[in-house]
Amino acid sequence: MLRALAVDDERPALEELLYLLRADPRVRSAEGATDATETLRRINRALDAGPDGDDAIDVVFLDIHMAGLTGLDVARLLAGFARPPLIVFVTAHEGFAVQAFDLKAVDYVLKPVRRERLAEAVRRVCDQVESIPAHTAAASPAIVPPQTAAADQIAVELGGVTRFIPIDDIAYAEAQGDYARLHTHAGSHLVRIPLSTLEERWAARGFVRIHRRHLVALGRIDELRLDAGATTVRVGDAELAVSRRHARELRDLLMRRARG
């Protein structure tokens, strides 16, 4: 049975979230807060009370855009505690998922909140709580935060559900404005991350820029072709153009890779 704190500076949204949480049989109690100051004061009281105290909190359902400190700011502050409560972000903005999971969030729920989607978030929280060893829980004044979003995965939203895609499954990424479309053997996923950011993050994983529009996993290139002065690569069923400024470097990288 979870003890939850819901945080949103818009009262109607907060009341709706509290209503849904209190209707879930896995939630023992759900209280609300409307700003970061109130939230941190409430969490401090919970930590002082310990896991068996009347003021204990297992999970915080946290909005991102709030007046003053944002939900991400609050999460960063909580990360400084020895044993903070778990965090589920509830937001109308899908572009902060990467930052959210970098902060060890259990889940990332998009508004408007659907009952079944929130139920899935509650299930994930329950799984995290149940995975904590009994001796650890007894010795600790609060819940140990989960290690959810591993560095070898990227979070994507699909039909209101957050999924974790292994980076090793991605063959190439395609720029689409401020977004990037990630292509895997099973399909594609749109994330609100510029291609330049992915290029920097994934360089050590063997991803190389071949064009202003494309970032490719070097190991997924099946063929390099030079035809009438134009260079292309084949990645699975896709044929991608290589810009002149990247062509020589790409050939050198592929040759070095082929030599072992």
GROMACS .gro file of C-alpha atoms in nm:
model
  260
    1MET     CA    1   0.000   0.000   0.000
    2LEU     CA    2   0.163   0.319  -0.122
    3ARG     CA    3   0.169   0.658   0.047
    4ALA     CA    4   0.173   0.919  -0.226
    5LEU     CA    5   0.228   1.291  -0.257
    6ALA     CA    6   0.090   1.459  -0.571
    7VAL     CA    7   0.236   1.794  -0.678
    8ASP     CA    8   0.082   2.034  -0.931
    9ASP     CA    9   0.044   2.412  -0.917
   10GLU     CA   10  -0.285   2.392  -1.111
   11ARG     CA   11  -0.556   2.304  -0.862
   12PRO     CA   12  -0.795   2.126  -1.106
   13ALA     CA   13  -0.515   1.905  -1.236
   14LEU     CA   14  -0.404   1.829  -0.879
   15GLU     CA   15  -0.757   1.737  -0.770
   16GLU     CA   16  -0.800   1.506  -1.070
   17LEU     CA   17  -0.469   1.333  -0.999
   18LEU     CA   18  -0.557   1.290  -0.631
   19TYR     CA   19  -0.897   1.148  -0.726
   20LEU     CA   20  -0.739   0.886  -0.952
   21LEU     CA   21  -0.472   0.793  -0.699
   22ARG     CA   22  -0.721   0.756  -0.412
   23ALA     CA   23  -0.937   0.532  -0.633
   24ASP     CA   24  -0.647   0.288  -0.680
   25PRO     CA   25  -0.660   0.008  -0.416
   26ARG     CA   26  -0.280  -0.006  -0.407
   27VAL     CA   27  -0.260   0.350  -0.275
   28ARG     CA   28  -0.308   0.380   0.101
   29SER     CA   29  -0.306   0.760   0.108
   30ALA     CA   30  -0.259   1.049  -0.135
   31GLU     CA   31  -0.195   1.407  -0.030
   32GLY     CA   32  -0.146   1.716  -0.246
   33ALA     CA   33   0.096   2.007  -0.271
   34THR     CA   34   0.085   2.307  -0.504
   35ASP     CA   35   0.446   2.431  -0.509
   36ALA     CA   36   0.805   2.326  -0.458
   37THR     CA   37   0.840   2.485  -0.113
   38GLU     CA   38   0.542   2.295   0.023
   39THR     CA   39   0.666   1.977  -0.143
   40LEU     CA   40   1.015   1.992   0.006
   41ARG     CA   41   0.877   2.078   0.350
   42ARG     CA   42   0.643   1.779   0.330
   43ILE     CA   43   0.920   1.543   0.215
   44ASN     CA   44   1.156   1.663   0.488
   45ARG     CA   45   0.886   1.583   0.743
   46ALA     CA   46   0.844   1.239   0.587
   47LEU     CA   47   1.215   1.163   0.604
   48ASP     CA   48   1.228   1.273   0.967
   49ALA     CA   49   0.933   1.044   1.043
   50GLY     CA   50   1.099   0.737   0.892
   51PRO     CA   51   0.937   0.465   0.678
   52ASP     CA   52   0.692   0.360   0.949
   53GLY     CA   53   0.593   0.709   1.059
   54ASP     CA   54   0.257   0.869   1.001
   55ASP     CA   55   0.410   1.125   0.761
   56ALA     CA   56   0.604   0.877   0.546
   57ILE     CA   57   0.595   0.912   0.166
   58ASP     CA   58   0.675   0.632  -0.076
   59VAL     CA   59   0.633   0.817  -0.406
   60VAL     CA   60   0.593   1.171  -0.538
   61PHE     CA   61   0.382   1.229  -0.852
   62LEU     CA   62   0.548   1.547  -0.971
   63ASP     CA   63   0.450   1.804  -1.233
   64ILE     CA   64   0.738   1.960  -1.427
   65HIS     CA   65   0.620   2.312  -1.514
   66MET     CA   66   0.544   2.499  -1.192
   67ALA     CA   67   0.595   2.854  -1.073
   68GLY     CA   68   0.931   2.902  -0.904
   69LEU     CA   69   1.124   2.576  -0.890
   70THR     CA   70   1.026   2.326  -1.159
   71GLY     CA   71   0.960   1.961  -1.097
   72LEU     CA   72   1.304   1.881  -1.241
   73ASP     CA   73   1.459   2.123  -0.989
   74VAL     CA   74   1.275   1.948  -0.707
   75ALA     CA   75   1.395   1.609  -0.832
   76ARG     CA   76   1.755   1.733  -0.840
   77LEU     CA   77   1.724   1.854  -0.483
   78LEU     CA   78   1.577   1.521  -0.374
   79ALA     CA   79   1.869   1.341  -0.537
   80GLY     CA   80   2.087   1.498  -0.266
   81PHE     CA   81   1.896   1.315   0.008
   82ALA     CA   82   2.034   0.984   0.129
   83ARG     CA   83   1.705   0.797   0.071
   84PRO     CA   84   1.448   1.009  -0.114
   85PRO     CA   85   1.100   0.889  -0.216
   86LEU     CA   86   1.046   0.751  -0.563
   87ILE     CA   87   0.944   0.995  -0.837
   88VAL     CA   88   0.686   0.973  -1.116
   89PHE     CA   89   0.670   1.279  -1.342
   90VAL     CA   90   0.323   1.384  -1.458
   91THR     CA   91   0.342   1.650  -1.727
   92ALA     CA   92   0.189   1.786  -2.046
   93HIS     CA   93   0.535   1.813  -2.205
   94GLU     CA   94   0.696   1.504  -2.359
   95GLY     CA   95   1.031   1.672  -2.428
   96PHE     CA   96   1.173   1.626  -2.078
   97ALA     CA   97   1.169   1.245  -2.064
   98VAL     CA   98   1.545   1.205  -2.101
   99GLN     CA   99   1.616   1.449  -1.818
  100ALA     CA  100   1.348   1.283  -1.607
  101PHE     CA  101   1.497   0.936  -1.636
  102ASP     CA  102   1.848   1.073  -1.585
  103LEU     CA  103   1.708   1.178  -1.246
  104LYS     CA  104   1.605   0.814  -1.180
  105ALA     CA  105   1.231   0.866  -1.228
  106VAL     CA  106   1.023   0.548  -1.212
  107ASP     CA  107   0.786   0.667  -1.484
  108TYR     CA  108   0.686   0.962  -1.703
  109VAL     CA  109   0.312   1.010  -1.749
  110LEU     CA  110   0.171   1.256  -2.002
  111LYS     CA  111  -0.133   1.476  -1.939
  112PRO     CA  112  -0.423   1.447  -1.972
  113VAL     CA  113  -0.376   1.159  -1.732
  114ARG     CA  114  -0.565   0.845  -1.824
  115ARG     CA  115  -0.674   0.611  -1.546
  116GLU     CA  116  -0.512   0.305  -1.705
  117ARG     CA  117  -0.185   0.489  -1.770
  118LEU     CA  118  -0.166   0.607  -1.410
  119ALA     CA  119  -0.244   0.253  -1.295
  120GLU     CA  120   0.059   0.134  -1.493
  121ALA     CA  121   0.276   0.396  -1.319
  122VAL     CA  122   0.148   0.280  -0.980
  123ARG     CA  123   0.232  -0.078  -1.075
  124ARG     CA  124   0.589   0.023  -1.161
  125VAL     CA  125   0.624   0.201  -0.828
  126CYS     CA  126   0.492  -0.105  -0.644
  127ASP     CA  127   0.744  -0.324  -0.828
  128GLN     CA  128   1.025  -0.091  -0.721
  129VAL     CA  129   0.911  -0.093  -0.358
  130GLU     CA  130   0.878  -0.472  -0.354
  131SER     CA  131   1.225  -0.514  -0.504
  132ILE     CA  132   1.390  -0.349  -0.205
  133PRO     CA  133   1.538  -0.619   0.026
  134ALA     CA  134   1.357  -0.644   0.356
  135HIS     CA  135   1.674  -0.585   0.562
  136THR     CA  136   1.746  -0.271   0.361
  137ALA     CA  137   1.399  -0.136   0.418
  138ALA     CA  138   1.421  -0.206   0.791
  139ALA     CA  139   1.753  -0.029   0.826
  140SER     CA  140   1.662   0.274   0.619
  141PRO     CA  141   1.448   0.573   0.716
  142ALA     CA  142   1.310   0.598   0.361
  143ILE     CA  143   1.291   0.415   0.031
  144VAL     CA  144   1.603   0.369  -0.178
  145PRO     CA  145   1.561   0.528  -0.523
  146PRO     CA  146   1.554   0.294  -0.823
  147GLN     CA  147   1.808   0.268  -1.101
  148THR     CA  148   1.549   0.279  -1.379
  149ALA     CA  149   1.676   0.442  -1.693
  150ALA     CA  150   2.008   0.281  -1.767
  151ALA     CA  151   2.263   0.471  -1.973
  152ASP     CA  152   2.232   0.213  -2.252
  153GLN     CA  153   1.863   0.291  -2.309
  154ILE     CA  154   1.659   0.586  -2.428
  155ALA     CA  155   1.304   0.664  -2.318
  156VAL     CA  156   1.040   0.710  -2.587
  157GLU     CA  157   0.665   0.776  -2.566
  158LEU     CA  158   0.436   0.546  -2.764
  159GLY     CA  159   0.061   0.575  -2.728
  160GLY     CA  160   0.091   0.735  -2.385
  161VAL     CA  161   0.325   0.461  -2.260
  162THR     CA  162   0.692   0.522  -2.190
  163ARG     CA  163   0.915   0.252  -2.337
  164PHE     CA  164   1.288   0.200  -2.300
  165ILE     CA  165   1.468   0.133  -2.627
  166PRO     CA  166   1.818  -0.018  -2.610
  167ILE     CA  167   2.058   0.213  -2.790
  168ASP     CA  168   2.222  -0.093  -2.944
  169ASP     CA  169   1.893  -0.160  -3.129
  170ILE     CA  170   1.911   0.176  -3.309
  171ALA     CA  171   2.055   0.161  -3.661
  172TYR     CA  172   2.040   0.531  -3.737
  173ALA     CA  173   1.878   0.856  -3.627
  174GLU     CA  174   1.720   1.110  -3.860
  175ALA     CA  175   1.689   1.483  -3.785
  176GLN     CA  176   1.337   1.625  -3.793
  177GLY     CA  177   1.367   1.983  -3.670
  178ASP     CA  178   1.417   1.985  -3.293
  179TYR     CA  179   1.325   1.616  -3.289
  180ALA     CA  180   1.506   1.301  -3.399
  181ARG     CA  181   1.350   0.987  -3.541
  182LEU     CA  182   1.521   0.672  -3.418
  183HIS     CA  183   1.514   0.379  -3.660
  184THR     CA  184   1.532   0.020  -3.536
  185HIS     CA  185   1.459  -0.313  -3.702
  186ALA     CA  186   1.114  -0.305  -3.538
  187GLY     CA  187   1.012   0.045  -3.645
  188SER     CA  188   1.084   0.408  -3.560
  189HIS     CA  189   1.036   0.637  -3.262
  190LEU     CA  190   1.025   1.016  -3.245
  191VAL     CA  191   1.205   1.186  -2.954
  192ARG     CA  192   1.235   1.554  -2.880
  193ILE     CA  193   1.614   1.563  -2.880
  194PRO     CA  194   1.821   1.742  -3.146
  195LEU     CA  195   2.043   1.521  -3.359
  196SER     CA  196   2.348   1.722  -3.247
  197THR     CA  197   2.278   1.622  -2.886
  198LEU     CA  198   2.252   1.253  -2.977
  199GLU     CA  199   2.575   1.284  -3.178
  200GLU     CA  200   2.757   1.406  -2.868
  201ARG     CA  201   2.602   1.152  -2.632
  202TRP     CA  202   2.647   0.849  -2.858
  203ALA     CA  203   2.990   0.915  -3.010
  204ALA     CA  204   3.149   0.666  -2.771
  205ARG     CA  205   2.894   0.405  -2.880
  206GLY     CA  206   3.011   0.415  -3.241
  207PHE     CA  207   2.754   0.653  -3.387
  208VAL     CA  208   2.892   0.884  -3.656
  209ARG     CA  209   2.746   1.182  -3.836
  210ILE     CA  210   2.729   1.119  -4.209
  211HIS     CA  211   2.502   1.406  -4.308
  212ARG     CA  212   2.329   1.701  -4.145
  213ARG     CA  213   2.019   1.480  -4.136
  214HIS     CA  214   2.163   1.144  -4.033
  215LEU     CA  215   2.355   0.987  -3.748
  216VAL     CA  216   2.444   0.622  -3.809
  217ALA     CA  217   2.571   0.333  -3.597
  218LEU     CA  218   2.899   0.243  -3.765
  219GLY     CA  219   2.847  -0.128  -3.707
  220ARG     CA  220   2.510  -0.120  -3.885
  221ILE     CA  221   2.650   0.002  -4.218
  222ASP     CA  222   2.622  -0.285  -4.465
  223GLU     CA  223   2.759  -0.111  -4.773
  224LEU     CA  224   2.942   0.205  -4.878
  225ARG     CA  225   2.883   0.311  -5.238
  226LEU     CA  226   3.044   0.578  -5.456
  227ASP     CA  227   2.844   0.656  -5.771
  228ALA     CA  228   2.908   0.954  -5.999
  229GLY     CA  229   3.076   1.142  -5.719
  230ALA     CA  230   2.793   1.083  -5.471
  231THR     CA  231   2.853   0.869  -5.163
  232THR     CA  232   2.579   0.666  -4.998
  233VAL     CA  233   2.559   0.394  -4.734
  234ARG     CA  234   2.313   0.110  -4.699
  235VAL     CA  235   2.181   0.047  -4.349
  236GLY     CA  236   1.945  -0.246  -4.361
  237ASP     CA  237   1.680  -0.153  -4.620
  238ALA     CA  238   1.763   0.218  -4.607
  239GLU     CA  239   2.001   0.398  -4.840
  240LEU     CA  240   2.137   0.718  -4.686
  241ALA     CA  241   2.333   1.000  -4.846
  242VAL     CA  242   2.677   1.088  -4.711
  243SER     CA  243   2.774   1.454  -4.736
  244ARG     CA  244   3.109   1.545  -4.892
  245ARG     CA  245   3.245   1.684  -4.566
  246HIS     CA  246   3.185   1.348  -4.393
  247ALA     CA  247   3.267   1.108  -4.678
  248ARG     CA  248   3.645   1.079  -4.631
  249GLU     CA  249   3.623   1.044  -4.253
  250LEU     CA  250   3.354   0.778  -4.286
  251ARG     CA  251   3.559   0.576  -4.536
  252ASP     CA  252   3.859   0.590  -4.304
  253LEU     CA  253   3.652   0.476  -4.007
  254LEU     CA  254   3.505   0.185  -4.202
  255MET     CA  255   3.847   0.079  -4.327
  256ARG     CA  256   3.994   0.086  -3.977
  257ARG     CA  257   3.697  -0.112  -3.851
  258ALA     CA  258   3.740  -0.371  -4.128
  259ARG     CA  259   4.108  -0.413  -4.040
  260GLY     CA  260   4.005  -0.495  -3.688
   0.00000   0.00000   0.00000
